[in-house]
mmCIF file of C-alpha atoms and ligand atoms in Angstrom:
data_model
loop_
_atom_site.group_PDB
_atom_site.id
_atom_site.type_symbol
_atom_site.label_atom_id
_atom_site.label_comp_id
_atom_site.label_asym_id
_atom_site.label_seq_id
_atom_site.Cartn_x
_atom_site.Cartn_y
_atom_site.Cartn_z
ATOM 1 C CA UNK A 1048 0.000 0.000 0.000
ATOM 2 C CA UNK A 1049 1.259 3.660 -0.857
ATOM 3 C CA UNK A 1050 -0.253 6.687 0.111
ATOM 4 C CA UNK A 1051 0.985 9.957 -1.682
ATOM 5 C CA UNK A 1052 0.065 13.228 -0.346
ATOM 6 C CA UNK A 1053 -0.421 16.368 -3.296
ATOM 7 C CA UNK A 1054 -0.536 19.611 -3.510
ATOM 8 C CA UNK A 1055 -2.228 21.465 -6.250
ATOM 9 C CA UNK A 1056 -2.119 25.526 -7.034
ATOM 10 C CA UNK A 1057 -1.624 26.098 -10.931
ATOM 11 C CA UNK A 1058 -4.704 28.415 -10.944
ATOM 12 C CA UNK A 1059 -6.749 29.861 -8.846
ATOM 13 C CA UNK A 1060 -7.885 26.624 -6.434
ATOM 14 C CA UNK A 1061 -5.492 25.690 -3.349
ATOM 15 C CA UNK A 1062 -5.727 22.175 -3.085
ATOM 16 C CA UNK A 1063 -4.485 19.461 -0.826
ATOM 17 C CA UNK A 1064 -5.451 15.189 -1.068
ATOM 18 C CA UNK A 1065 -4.337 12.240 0.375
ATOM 19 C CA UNK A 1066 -4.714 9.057 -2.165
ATOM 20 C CA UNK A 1067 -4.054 5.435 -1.505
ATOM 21 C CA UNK A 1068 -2.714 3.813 -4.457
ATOM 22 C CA UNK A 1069 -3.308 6.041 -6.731
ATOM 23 C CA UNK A 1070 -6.729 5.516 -7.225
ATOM 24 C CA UNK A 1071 -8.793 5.709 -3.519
ATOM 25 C CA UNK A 1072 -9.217 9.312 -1.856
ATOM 26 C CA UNK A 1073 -8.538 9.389 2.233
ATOM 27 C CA UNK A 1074 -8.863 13.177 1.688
ATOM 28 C CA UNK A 1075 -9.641 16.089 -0.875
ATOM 29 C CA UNK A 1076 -9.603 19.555 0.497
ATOM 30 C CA UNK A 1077 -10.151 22.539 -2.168
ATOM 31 C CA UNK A 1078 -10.062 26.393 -1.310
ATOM 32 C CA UNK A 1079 -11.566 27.813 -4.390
ATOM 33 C CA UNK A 1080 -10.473 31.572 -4.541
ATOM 34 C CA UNK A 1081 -13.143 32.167 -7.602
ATOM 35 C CA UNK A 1082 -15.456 34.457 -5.161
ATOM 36 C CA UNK A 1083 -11.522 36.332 -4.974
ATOM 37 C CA UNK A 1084 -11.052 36.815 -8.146
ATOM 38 C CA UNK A 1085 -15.010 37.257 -9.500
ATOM 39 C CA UNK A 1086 -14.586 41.053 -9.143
ATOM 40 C CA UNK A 1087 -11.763 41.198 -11.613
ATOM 41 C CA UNK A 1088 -13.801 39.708 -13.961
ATOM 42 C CA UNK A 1089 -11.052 36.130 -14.249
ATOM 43 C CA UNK A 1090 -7.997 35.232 -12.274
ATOM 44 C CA UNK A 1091 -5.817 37.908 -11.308
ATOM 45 C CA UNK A 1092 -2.124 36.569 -10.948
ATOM 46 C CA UNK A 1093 -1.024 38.409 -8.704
ATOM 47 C CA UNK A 1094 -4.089 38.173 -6.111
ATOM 48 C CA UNK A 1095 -3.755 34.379 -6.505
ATOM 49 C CA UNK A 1096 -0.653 33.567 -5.351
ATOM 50 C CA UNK A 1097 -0.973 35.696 -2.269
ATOM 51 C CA UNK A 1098 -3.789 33.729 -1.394
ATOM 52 C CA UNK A 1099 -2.028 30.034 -2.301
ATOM 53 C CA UNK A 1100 0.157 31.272 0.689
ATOM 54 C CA UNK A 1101 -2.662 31.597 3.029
ATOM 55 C CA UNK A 1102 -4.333 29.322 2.512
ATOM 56 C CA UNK A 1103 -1.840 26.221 2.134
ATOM 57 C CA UNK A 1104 -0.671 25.590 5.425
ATOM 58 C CA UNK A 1105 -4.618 25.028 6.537
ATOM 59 C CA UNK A 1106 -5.560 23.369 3.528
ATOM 60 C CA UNK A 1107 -2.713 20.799 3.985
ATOM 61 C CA UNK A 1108 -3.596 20.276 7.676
ATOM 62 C CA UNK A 1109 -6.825 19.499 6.786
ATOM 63 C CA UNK A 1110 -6.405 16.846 4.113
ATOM 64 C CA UNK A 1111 -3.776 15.012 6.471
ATOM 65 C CA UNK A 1112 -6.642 15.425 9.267
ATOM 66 C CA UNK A 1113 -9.047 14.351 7.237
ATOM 67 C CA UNK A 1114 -7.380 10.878 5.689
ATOM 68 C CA UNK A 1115 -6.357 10.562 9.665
ATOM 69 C CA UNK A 1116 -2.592 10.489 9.123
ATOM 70 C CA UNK A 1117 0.124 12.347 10.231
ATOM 71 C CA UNK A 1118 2.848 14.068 7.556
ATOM 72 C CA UNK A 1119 5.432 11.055 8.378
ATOM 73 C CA UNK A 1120 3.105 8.142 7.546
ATOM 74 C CA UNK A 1121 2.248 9.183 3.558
ATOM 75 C CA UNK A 1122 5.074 7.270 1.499
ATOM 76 C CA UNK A 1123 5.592 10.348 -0.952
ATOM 77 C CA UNK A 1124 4.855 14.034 -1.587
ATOM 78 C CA UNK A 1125 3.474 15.674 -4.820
ATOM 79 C CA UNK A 1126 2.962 18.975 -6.527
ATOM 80 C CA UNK A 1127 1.598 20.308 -9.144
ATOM 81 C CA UNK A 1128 5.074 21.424 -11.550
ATOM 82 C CA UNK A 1129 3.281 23.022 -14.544
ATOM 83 C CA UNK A 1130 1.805 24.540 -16.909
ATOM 84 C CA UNK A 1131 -0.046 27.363 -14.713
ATOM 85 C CA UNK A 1132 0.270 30.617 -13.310
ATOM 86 C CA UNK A 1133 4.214 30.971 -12.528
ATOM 87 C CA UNK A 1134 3.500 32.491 -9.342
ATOM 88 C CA UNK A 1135 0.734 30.100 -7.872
ATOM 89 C CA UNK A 1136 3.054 27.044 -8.960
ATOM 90 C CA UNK A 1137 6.129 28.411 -7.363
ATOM 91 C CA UNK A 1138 3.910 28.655 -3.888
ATOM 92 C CA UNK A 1139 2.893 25.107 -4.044
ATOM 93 C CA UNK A 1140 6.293 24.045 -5.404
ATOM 94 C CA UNK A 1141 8.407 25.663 -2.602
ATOM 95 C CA UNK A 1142 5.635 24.636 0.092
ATOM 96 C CA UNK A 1143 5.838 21.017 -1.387
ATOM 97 C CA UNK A 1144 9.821 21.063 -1.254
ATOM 98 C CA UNK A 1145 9.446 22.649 2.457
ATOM 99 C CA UNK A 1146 7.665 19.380 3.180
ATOM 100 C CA UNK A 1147 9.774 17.025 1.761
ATOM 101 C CA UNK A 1148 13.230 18.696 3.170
ATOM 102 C CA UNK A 1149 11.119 18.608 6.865
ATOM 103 C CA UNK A 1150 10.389 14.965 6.534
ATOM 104 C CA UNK A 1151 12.911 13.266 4.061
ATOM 105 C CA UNK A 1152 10.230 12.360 1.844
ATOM 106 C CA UNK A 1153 10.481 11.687 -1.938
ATOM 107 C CA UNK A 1154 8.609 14.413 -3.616
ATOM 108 C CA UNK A 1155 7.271 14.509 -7.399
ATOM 109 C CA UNK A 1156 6.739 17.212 -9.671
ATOM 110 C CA UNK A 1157 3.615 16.468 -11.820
ATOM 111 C CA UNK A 1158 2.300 17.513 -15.136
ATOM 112 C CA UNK A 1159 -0.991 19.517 -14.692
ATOM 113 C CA UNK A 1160 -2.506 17.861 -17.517
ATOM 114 C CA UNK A 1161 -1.652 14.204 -16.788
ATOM 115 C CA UNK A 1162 -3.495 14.918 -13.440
ATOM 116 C CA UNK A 1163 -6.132 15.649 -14.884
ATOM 117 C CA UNK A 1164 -6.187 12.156 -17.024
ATOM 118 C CA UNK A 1165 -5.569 10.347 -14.023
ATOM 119 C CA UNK A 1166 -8.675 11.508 -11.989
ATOM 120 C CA UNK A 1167 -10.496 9.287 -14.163
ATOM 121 C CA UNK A 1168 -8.877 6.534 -12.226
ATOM 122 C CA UNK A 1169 -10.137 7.867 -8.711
ATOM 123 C CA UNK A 1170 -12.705 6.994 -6.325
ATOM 124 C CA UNK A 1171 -13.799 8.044 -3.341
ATOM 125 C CA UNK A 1172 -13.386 6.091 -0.498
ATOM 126 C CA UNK A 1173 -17.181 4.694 0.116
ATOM 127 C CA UNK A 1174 -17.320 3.692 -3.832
ATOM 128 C CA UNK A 1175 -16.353 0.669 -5.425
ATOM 129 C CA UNK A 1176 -13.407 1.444 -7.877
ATOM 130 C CA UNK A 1177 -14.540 2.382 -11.275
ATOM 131 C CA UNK A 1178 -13.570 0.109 -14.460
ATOM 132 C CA UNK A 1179 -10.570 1.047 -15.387
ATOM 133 C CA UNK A 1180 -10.298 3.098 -18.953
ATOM 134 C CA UNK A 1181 -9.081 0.474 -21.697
ATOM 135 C CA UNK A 1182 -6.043 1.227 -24.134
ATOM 136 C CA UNK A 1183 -5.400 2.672 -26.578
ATOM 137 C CA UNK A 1184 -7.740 5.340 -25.128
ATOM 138 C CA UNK A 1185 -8.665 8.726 -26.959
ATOM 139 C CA UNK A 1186 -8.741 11.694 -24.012
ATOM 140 C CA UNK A 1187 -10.272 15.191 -24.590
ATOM 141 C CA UNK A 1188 -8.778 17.785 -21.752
ATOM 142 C CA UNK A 1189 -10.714 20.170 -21.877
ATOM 143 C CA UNK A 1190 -10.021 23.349 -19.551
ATOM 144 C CA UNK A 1191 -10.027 26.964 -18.755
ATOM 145 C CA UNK A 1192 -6.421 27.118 -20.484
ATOM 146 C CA UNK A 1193 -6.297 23.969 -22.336
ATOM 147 C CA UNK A 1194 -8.093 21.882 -24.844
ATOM 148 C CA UNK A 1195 -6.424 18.693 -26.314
ATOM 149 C CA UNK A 1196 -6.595 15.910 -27.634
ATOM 150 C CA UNK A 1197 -4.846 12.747 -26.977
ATOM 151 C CA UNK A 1198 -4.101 9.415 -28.233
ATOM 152 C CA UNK A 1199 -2.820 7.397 -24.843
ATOM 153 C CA UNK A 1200 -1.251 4.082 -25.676
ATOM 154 C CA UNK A 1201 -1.069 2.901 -22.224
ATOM 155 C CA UNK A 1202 0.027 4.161 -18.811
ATOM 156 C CA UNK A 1203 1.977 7.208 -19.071
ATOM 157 C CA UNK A 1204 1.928 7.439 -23.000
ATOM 158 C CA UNK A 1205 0.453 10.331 -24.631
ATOM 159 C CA UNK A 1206 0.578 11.120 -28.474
ATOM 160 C CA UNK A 1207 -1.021 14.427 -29.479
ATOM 161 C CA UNK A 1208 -3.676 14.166 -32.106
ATOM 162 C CA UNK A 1209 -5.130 18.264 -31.889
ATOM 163 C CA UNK A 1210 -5.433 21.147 -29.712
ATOM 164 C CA UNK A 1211 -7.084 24.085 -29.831
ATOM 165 C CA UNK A 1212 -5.709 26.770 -32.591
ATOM 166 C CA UNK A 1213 -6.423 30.074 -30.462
ATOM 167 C CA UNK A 1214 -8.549 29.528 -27.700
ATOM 168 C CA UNK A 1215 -9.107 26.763 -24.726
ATOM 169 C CA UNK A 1216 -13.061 25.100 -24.661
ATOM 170 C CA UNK A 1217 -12.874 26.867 -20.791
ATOM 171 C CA UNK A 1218 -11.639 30.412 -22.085
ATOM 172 C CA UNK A 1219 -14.235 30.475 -24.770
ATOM 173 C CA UNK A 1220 -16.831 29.534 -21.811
ATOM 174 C CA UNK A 1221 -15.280 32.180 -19.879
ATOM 175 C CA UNK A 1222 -15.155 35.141 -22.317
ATOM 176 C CA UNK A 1223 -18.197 34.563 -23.781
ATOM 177 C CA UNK A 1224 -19.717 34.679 -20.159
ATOM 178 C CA UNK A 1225 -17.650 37.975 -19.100
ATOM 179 C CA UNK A 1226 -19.331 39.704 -22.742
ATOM 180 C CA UNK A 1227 -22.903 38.367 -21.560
ATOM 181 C CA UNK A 1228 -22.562 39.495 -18.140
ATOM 182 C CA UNK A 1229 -22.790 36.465 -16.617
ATOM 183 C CA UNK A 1230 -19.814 36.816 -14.047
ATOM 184 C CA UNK A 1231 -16.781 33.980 -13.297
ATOM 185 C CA UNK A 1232 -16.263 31.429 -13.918
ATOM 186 C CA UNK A 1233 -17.911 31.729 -16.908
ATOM 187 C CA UNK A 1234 -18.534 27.952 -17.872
ATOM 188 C CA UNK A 1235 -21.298 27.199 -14.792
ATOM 189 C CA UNK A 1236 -22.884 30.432 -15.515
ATOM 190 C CA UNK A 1237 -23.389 29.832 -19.050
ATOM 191 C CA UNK A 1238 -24.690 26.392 -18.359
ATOM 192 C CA UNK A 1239 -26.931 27.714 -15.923
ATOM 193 C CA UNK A 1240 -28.519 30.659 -18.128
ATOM 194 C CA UNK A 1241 -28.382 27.963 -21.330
ATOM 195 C CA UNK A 1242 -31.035 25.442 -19.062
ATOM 196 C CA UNK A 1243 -33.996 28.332 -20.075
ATOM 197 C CA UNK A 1244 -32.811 28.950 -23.811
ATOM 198 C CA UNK A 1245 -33.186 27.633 -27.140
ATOM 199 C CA UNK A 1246 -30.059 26.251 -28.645
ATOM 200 C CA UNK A 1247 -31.224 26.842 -31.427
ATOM 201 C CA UNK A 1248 -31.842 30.937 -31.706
ATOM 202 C CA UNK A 1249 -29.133 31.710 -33.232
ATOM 203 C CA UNK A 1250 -26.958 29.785 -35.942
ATOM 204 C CA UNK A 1251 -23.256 30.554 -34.473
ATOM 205 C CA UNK A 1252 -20.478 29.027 -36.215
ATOM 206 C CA UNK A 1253 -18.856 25.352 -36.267
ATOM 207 C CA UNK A 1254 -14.925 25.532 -36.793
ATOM 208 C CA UNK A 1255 -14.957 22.040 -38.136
ATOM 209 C CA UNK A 1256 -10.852 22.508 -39.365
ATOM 210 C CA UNK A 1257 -11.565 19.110 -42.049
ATOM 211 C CA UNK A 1258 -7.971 17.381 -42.480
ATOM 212 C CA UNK A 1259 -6.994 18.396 -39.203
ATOM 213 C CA UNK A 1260 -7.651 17.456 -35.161
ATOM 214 C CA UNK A 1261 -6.847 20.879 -34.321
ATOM 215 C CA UNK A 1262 -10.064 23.199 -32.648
ATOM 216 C CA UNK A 1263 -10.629 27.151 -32.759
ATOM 217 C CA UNK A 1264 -13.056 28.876 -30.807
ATOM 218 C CA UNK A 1265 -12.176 32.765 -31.424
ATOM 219 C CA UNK A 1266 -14.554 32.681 -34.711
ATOM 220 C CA UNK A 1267 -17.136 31.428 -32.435
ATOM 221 C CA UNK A 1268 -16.263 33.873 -29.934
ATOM 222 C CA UNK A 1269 -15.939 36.511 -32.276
ATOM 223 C CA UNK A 1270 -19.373 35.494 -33.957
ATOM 224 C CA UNK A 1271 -21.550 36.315 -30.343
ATOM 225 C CA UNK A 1272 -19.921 39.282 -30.121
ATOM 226 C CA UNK A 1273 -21.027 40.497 -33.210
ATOM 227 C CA UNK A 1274 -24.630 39.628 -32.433
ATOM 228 C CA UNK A 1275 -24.603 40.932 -29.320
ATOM 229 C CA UNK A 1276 -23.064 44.229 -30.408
ATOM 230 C CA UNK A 1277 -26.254 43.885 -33.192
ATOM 231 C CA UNK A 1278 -28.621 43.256 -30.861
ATOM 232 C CA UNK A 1279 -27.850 46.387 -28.629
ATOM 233 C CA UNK A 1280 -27.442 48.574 -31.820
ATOM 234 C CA UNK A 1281 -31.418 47.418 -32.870
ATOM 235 C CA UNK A 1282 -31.935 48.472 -29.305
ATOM 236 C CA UNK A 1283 -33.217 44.870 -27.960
ATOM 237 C CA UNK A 1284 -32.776 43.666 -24.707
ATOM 238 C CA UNK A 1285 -30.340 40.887 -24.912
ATOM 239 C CA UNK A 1286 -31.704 37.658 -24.845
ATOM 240 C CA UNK A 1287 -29.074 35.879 -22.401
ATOM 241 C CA UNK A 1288 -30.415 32.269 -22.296
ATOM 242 C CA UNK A 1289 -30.708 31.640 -25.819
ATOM 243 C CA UNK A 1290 -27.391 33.367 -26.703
ATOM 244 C CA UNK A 1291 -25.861 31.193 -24.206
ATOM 245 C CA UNK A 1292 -27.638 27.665 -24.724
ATOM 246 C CA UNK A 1293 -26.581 28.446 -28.394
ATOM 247 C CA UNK A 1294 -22.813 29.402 -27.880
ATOM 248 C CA UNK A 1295 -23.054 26.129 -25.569
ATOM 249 C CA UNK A 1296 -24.779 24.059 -28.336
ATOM 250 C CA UNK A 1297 -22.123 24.796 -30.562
ATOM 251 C CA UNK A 1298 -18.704 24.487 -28.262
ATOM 252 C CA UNK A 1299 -19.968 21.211 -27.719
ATOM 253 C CA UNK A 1300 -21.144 20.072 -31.357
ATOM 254 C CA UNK A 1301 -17.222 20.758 -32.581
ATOM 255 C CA UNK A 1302 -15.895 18.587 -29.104
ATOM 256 C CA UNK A 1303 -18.288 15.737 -29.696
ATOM 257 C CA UNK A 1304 -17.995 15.347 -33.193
ATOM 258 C CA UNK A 1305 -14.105 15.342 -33.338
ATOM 259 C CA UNK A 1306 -13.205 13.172 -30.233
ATOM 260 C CA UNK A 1307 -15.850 10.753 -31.174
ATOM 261 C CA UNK A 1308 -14.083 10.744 -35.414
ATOM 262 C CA UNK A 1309 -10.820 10.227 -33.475
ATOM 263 C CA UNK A 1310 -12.280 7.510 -31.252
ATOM 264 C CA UNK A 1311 -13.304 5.693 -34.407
ATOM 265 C CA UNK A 1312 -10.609 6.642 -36.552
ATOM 266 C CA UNK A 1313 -7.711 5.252 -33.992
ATOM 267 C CA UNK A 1314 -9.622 2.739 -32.945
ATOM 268 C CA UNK A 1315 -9.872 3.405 -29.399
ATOM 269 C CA UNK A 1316 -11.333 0.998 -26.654
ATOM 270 C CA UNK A 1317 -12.421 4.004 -24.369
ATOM 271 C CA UNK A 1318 -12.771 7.559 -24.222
ATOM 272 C CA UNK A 1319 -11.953 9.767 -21.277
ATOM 273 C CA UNK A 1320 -12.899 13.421 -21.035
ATOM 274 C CA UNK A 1321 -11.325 15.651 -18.282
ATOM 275 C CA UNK A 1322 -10.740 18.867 -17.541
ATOM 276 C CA UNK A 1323 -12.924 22.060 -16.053
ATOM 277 C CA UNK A 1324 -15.006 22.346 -18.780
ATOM 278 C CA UNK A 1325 -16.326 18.140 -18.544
ATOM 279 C CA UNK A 1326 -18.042 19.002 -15.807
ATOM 280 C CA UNK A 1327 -20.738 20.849 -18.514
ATOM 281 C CA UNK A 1328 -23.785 18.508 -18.351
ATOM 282 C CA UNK A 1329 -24.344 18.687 -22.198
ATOM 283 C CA UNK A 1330 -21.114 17.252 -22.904
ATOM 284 C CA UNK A 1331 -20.926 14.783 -20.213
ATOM 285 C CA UNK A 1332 -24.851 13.529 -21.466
ATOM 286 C CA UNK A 1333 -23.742 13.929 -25.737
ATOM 287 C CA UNK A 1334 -20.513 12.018 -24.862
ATOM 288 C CA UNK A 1335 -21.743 9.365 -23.037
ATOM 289 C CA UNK A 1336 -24.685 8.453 -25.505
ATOM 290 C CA UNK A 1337 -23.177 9.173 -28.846
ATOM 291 C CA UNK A 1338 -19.607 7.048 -27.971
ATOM 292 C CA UNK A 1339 -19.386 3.846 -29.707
ATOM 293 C CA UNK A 1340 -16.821 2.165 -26.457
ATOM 294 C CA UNK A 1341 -17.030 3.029 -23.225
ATOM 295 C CA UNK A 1342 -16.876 7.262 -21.794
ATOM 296 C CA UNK A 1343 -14.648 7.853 -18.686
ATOM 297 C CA UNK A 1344 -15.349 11.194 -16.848
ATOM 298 C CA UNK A 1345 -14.724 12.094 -13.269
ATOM 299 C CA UNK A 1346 -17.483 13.088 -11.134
ATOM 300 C CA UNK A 1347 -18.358 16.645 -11.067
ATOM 301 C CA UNK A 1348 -15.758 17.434 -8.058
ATOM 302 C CA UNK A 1349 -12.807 15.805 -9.978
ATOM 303 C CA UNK A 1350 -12.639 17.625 -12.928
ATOM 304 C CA UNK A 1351 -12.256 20.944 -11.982
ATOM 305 C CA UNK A 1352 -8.717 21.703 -10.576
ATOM 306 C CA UNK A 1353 -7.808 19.384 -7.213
ATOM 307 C CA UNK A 1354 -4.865 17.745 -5.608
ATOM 308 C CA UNK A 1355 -6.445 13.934 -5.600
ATOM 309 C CA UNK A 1356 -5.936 14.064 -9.572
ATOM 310 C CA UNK A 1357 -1.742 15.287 -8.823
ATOM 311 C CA UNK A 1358 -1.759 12.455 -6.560
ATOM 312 C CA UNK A 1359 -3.435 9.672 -8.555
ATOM 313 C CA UNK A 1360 -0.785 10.660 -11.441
ATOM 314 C CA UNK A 1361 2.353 11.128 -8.998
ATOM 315 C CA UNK A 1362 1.582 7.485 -8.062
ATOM 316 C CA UNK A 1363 1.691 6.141 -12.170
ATOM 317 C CA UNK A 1364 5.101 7.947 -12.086
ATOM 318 C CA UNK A 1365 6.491 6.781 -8.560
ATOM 319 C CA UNK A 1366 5.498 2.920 -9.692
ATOM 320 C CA UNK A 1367 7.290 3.439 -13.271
ATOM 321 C CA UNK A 1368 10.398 4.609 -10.926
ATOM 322 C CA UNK A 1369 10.036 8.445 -11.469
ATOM 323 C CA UNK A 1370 11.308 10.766 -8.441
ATOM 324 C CA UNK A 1371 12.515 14.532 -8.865
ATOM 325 C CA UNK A 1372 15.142 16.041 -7.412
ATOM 326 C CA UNK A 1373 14.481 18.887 -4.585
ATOM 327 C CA UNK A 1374 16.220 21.402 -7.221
ATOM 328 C CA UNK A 1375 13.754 20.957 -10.003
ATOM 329 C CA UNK A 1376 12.175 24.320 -11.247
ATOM 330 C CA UNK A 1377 8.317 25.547 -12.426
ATOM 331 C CA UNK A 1378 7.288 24.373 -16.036
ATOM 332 C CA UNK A 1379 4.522 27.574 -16.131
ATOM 333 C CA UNK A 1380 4.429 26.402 -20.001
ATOM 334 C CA UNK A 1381 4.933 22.354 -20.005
ATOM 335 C CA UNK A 1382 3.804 20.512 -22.950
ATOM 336 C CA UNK A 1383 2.583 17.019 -22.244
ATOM 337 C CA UNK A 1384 4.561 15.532 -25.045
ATOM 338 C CA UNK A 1385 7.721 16.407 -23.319
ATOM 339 C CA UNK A 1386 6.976 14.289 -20.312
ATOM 340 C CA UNK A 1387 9.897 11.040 -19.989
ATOM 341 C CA UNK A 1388 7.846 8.073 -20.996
ATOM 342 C CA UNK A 1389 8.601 4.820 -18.655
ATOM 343 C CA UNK A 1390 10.718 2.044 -20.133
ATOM 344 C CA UNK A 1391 8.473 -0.705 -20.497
ATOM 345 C CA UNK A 1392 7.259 -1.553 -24.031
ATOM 346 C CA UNK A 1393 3.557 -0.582 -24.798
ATOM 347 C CA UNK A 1394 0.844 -3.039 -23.620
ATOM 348 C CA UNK A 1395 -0.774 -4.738 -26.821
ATOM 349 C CA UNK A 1396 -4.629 -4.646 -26.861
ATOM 350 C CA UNK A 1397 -6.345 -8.476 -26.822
ATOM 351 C CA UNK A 1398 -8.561 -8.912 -30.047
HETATM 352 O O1 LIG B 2374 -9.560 22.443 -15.117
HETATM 353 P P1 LIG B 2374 -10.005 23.731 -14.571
HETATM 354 O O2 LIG B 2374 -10.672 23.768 -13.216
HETATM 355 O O3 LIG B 2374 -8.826 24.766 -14.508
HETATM 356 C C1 LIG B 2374 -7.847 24.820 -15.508
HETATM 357 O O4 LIG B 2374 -6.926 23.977 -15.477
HETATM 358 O O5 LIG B 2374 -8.004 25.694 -16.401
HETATM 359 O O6 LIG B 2374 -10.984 24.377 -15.659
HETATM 360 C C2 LIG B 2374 -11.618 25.606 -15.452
HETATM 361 C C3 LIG B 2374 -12.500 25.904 -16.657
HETATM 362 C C4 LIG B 2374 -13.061 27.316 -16.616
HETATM 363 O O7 LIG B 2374 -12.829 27.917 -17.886
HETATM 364 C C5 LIG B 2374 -14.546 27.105 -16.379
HETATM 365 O O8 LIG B 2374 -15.365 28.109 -16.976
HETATM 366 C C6 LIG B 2374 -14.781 25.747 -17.029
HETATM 367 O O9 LIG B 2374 -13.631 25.012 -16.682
HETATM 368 N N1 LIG B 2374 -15.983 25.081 -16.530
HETATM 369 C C7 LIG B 2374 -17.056 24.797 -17.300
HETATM 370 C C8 LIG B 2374 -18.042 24.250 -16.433
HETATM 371 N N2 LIG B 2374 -17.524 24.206 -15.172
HETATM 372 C C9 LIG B 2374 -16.259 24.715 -15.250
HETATM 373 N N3 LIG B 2374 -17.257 24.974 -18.612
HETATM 374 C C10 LIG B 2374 -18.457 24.611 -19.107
HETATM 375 N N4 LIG B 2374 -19.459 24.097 -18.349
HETATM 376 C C11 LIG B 2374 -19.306 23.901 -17.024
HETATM 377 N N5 LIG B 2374 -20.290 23.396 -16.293
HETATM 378 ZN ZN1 LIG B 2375 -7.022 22.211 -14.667
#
C-alpha cells in the first residue's frame, strides 16, 4: 500500500489530497479563490498567489486530518510542476519542497494535464473502484487554459492528435460569459442561463478545421460578439439564455464530433474526457450516448482543478520509478509531449 500526499495551485484553487494507491481518496480539500477573483472579472495573478500562501498551510492540515494520518506516515509528496500561473506554482512548489526537506520524503513534480487524465482513475473512499479506462484510449482535456486531444497508448503514453488553434473550450466559456454578463467562472454560468434557452436561436459558427484534429473557438467567440453588439445597436434587450444555450450548443457540437471521429478513426477501446469544462452537463450527457466504447469522466468534483488528480498521477510515475530532485524548477508552459515516458514496451490490446 502507498499513500501519496499532493498539492495542487496552478490556478486559482489551493488544493491538498491524500490518495491510496493512486486511485482511492482518504482526503480532498479545495479552497476555491473564484469568489476572490469574481470582481476582476477572471484570475488575477497576482491576487492568486498571495492567497495560495494563506491558505496552504490550513488546507494541507486538513487533508492530512481528514485521511487521519500524520505528515510522516504518507510514502511520498506531490505537486503540481506546470503549466499554470508561474507564481501560484512556485507557492505550491516551494511549500511542497518545504515538506519534503522537513520529513525526508520523496517528492514529485507532476504535469498539470496528466493529473487531470488520471482523476479518471479515482474513487472516493465509500465507492467501489470504477472500471478502469481500456487502451489505446482517446482523451479530450478540456479546460479553462487547455483543450487537447490525446491518443494514450497505455500508462503514461500520450501522443497528441489536436489542440485548440487560439482559444481553450474553458476560455471560450469564460469570455463569452464575461461579454454576456454572466460573471466567473464563466462555464457554470453559461450552463446555468443555457437550461432556459433555445439552442437553437441563433446559428453561431462550427470551426470544423476538415484534415486536421486541431479546434478554434475565437470565430465562435468573435461570432456572439457580433450579435450581441447587433442586438444592442437594434436596441433589444439581450436575450441571455438563448445566446448562451446556443454558444453552448455549438462548443460542444465541434468537441463531440471530433473526439468521437478520433475515437473511431484510432480505434480506441475508451474515451476519457477531463478537464474544467467536462463538468458541462451537455457534454458529459452527448458524450456518453453518442460514444461507440465506453466514456470515462470524473465526477463533477474531480474535474475541476484538485490535488487527488496530482496524486493519482504522482503514483503512475512513482510505480514506473520516477522521483525529482528537490532542485527541479516551475514548467509555467509544459507541454505534455515532453513528459519522460517509462521504459516498459507498450501493452498490446487483446482482439
Ligand atoms: O480544469 P479547470 O478547473 O482549470 C484549468 O486547469 O483551467 O478548468 C476551469 C475551466 C473554466 O474555464 C470554467 O469556466 C470551465 O472550466 N468550466 C465549465 C463548467 N464548469 C467549469 N465549462 C463549461 N461548463 C461547465 N459546467
Ligand atoms: Zn485544470
Amino acid at each position: 500500500m502507498s499513500r501519496i500526499l499532493a498539492l495542487e495551485s496552478s490556478c486559482d484553487e489551493t488544493a491538498a489530497a491524500v490518495v491510496e494507491d493512486g486511485r482511492r481518496i482518504l482526503s480532498h480539500v479545495v479552497a476555491s479563490q473564484a469568489a476572490l477573483h469574481a470582481q476582476f472579472g477572471g484570475v488575477f495573478p497576482e491576487v492568486a498567489s498571495r492567497q495560495h500562501i494563506r491558505a496552504f498551510y490550513p488546507v494541507v492540515e486538513q487533508a492530512l486530518k481528514q485521511a487521519k494520518l500524520r505528515l510522516a506516515e504518507v510514502d511520498a509528496l506531490a505537486v503540481t510542476r506546470g503549466p499554470g500561473l508561474p507564481g501560484s506554482l512556485l507557492v505550491g512548489a516551494n511549500f511542497a519542497k518545504g515538506l519534503a526537506l522537513a520529513t525526508g520524503l520523496p517528492l514529485l513534480g507532476v504535469h498539470h494535464l496528466e493529473a487531470h487524465i488520471y482523476a479518471a482513475w479515482l474513487h472516493f473512499p465509500d465507492e467501489q473502484p470504477r472500471p478502469e479506462p481500456e487502451f489505446p484510449l482517446v482523451a479530450l482535456i478540456v479546460s479553462g487554459g487547455h483543450t487537447e486531444l490525446v491518443l494514450m497508448e497505455g500508462h503514461l503514453r500520450y501522443r497528441r492528435l489536436g489542440g485548440t488553434r487560439d482559444d481553450a473550450a474553458g476560455e471560450a466559456f469564460d469570455k463569452v460569459a464575461r461579454l454576456l454578463g454572466l460573471g466567473y467562472p464563466g462555464g457554470p454560468a453559461i450552463q446555468k442561463a443555457a437550461a432556459q434557452g433555445a439552442p437553437r436561436a441563433f446559428a453561431f459558427p462550427r470551426a470544423r478545421l476538415r484534415g486536421s484534429w486541431d479546434f478554434s473557438f475565437s470565430g465562435l467567440k468573435t461570432a456572439v460578439l457580433r450579435e450581441v453588439r447587433r442586438l444592442e445597436r437594434a436596441g433589444r434587450a439581450l436575450p441571455l439564455a438563448d445566446l448562451a444555450a446556443s454558444f453552448q450548443a455549438a462548443v460542444v457540437d465541434v468537441l463531440v464530433d471530433k473526439t468521437l471521429a478520433a475515437v473511431r478513426e484510432f480505434g480506441a477501446r475508451s474515451l476519457l474526457v477531463t478537464g474544467g469544462v467536462s463538468a458541462n452537463t451537455l457534454l458529459r450527457t452527448r458524450m456518453v450516448q453518442e460514444a461507440p466504447v465506453p466514456v470515462h469522466i470524473p465526477p463533477l468534483a474531480l474535474c475541476t482543478d484538485n490535488a487527488a488528480m496530482v496524486a493519482a498521477a504522482a503514483q503512475r510515475r512513482f510505480d514506473a520509478g520516477f522521483v525529482d530532485d528537490l532542485a527541479f524548477d516551475i514548467m509555467p508552459s509544459w507541454s505534455l509531449w515532453e513528459l519522460p515516458r517509462p521504459e516498459e514496451p507498450i501493452p498490446q490490446p487483446q482482439a
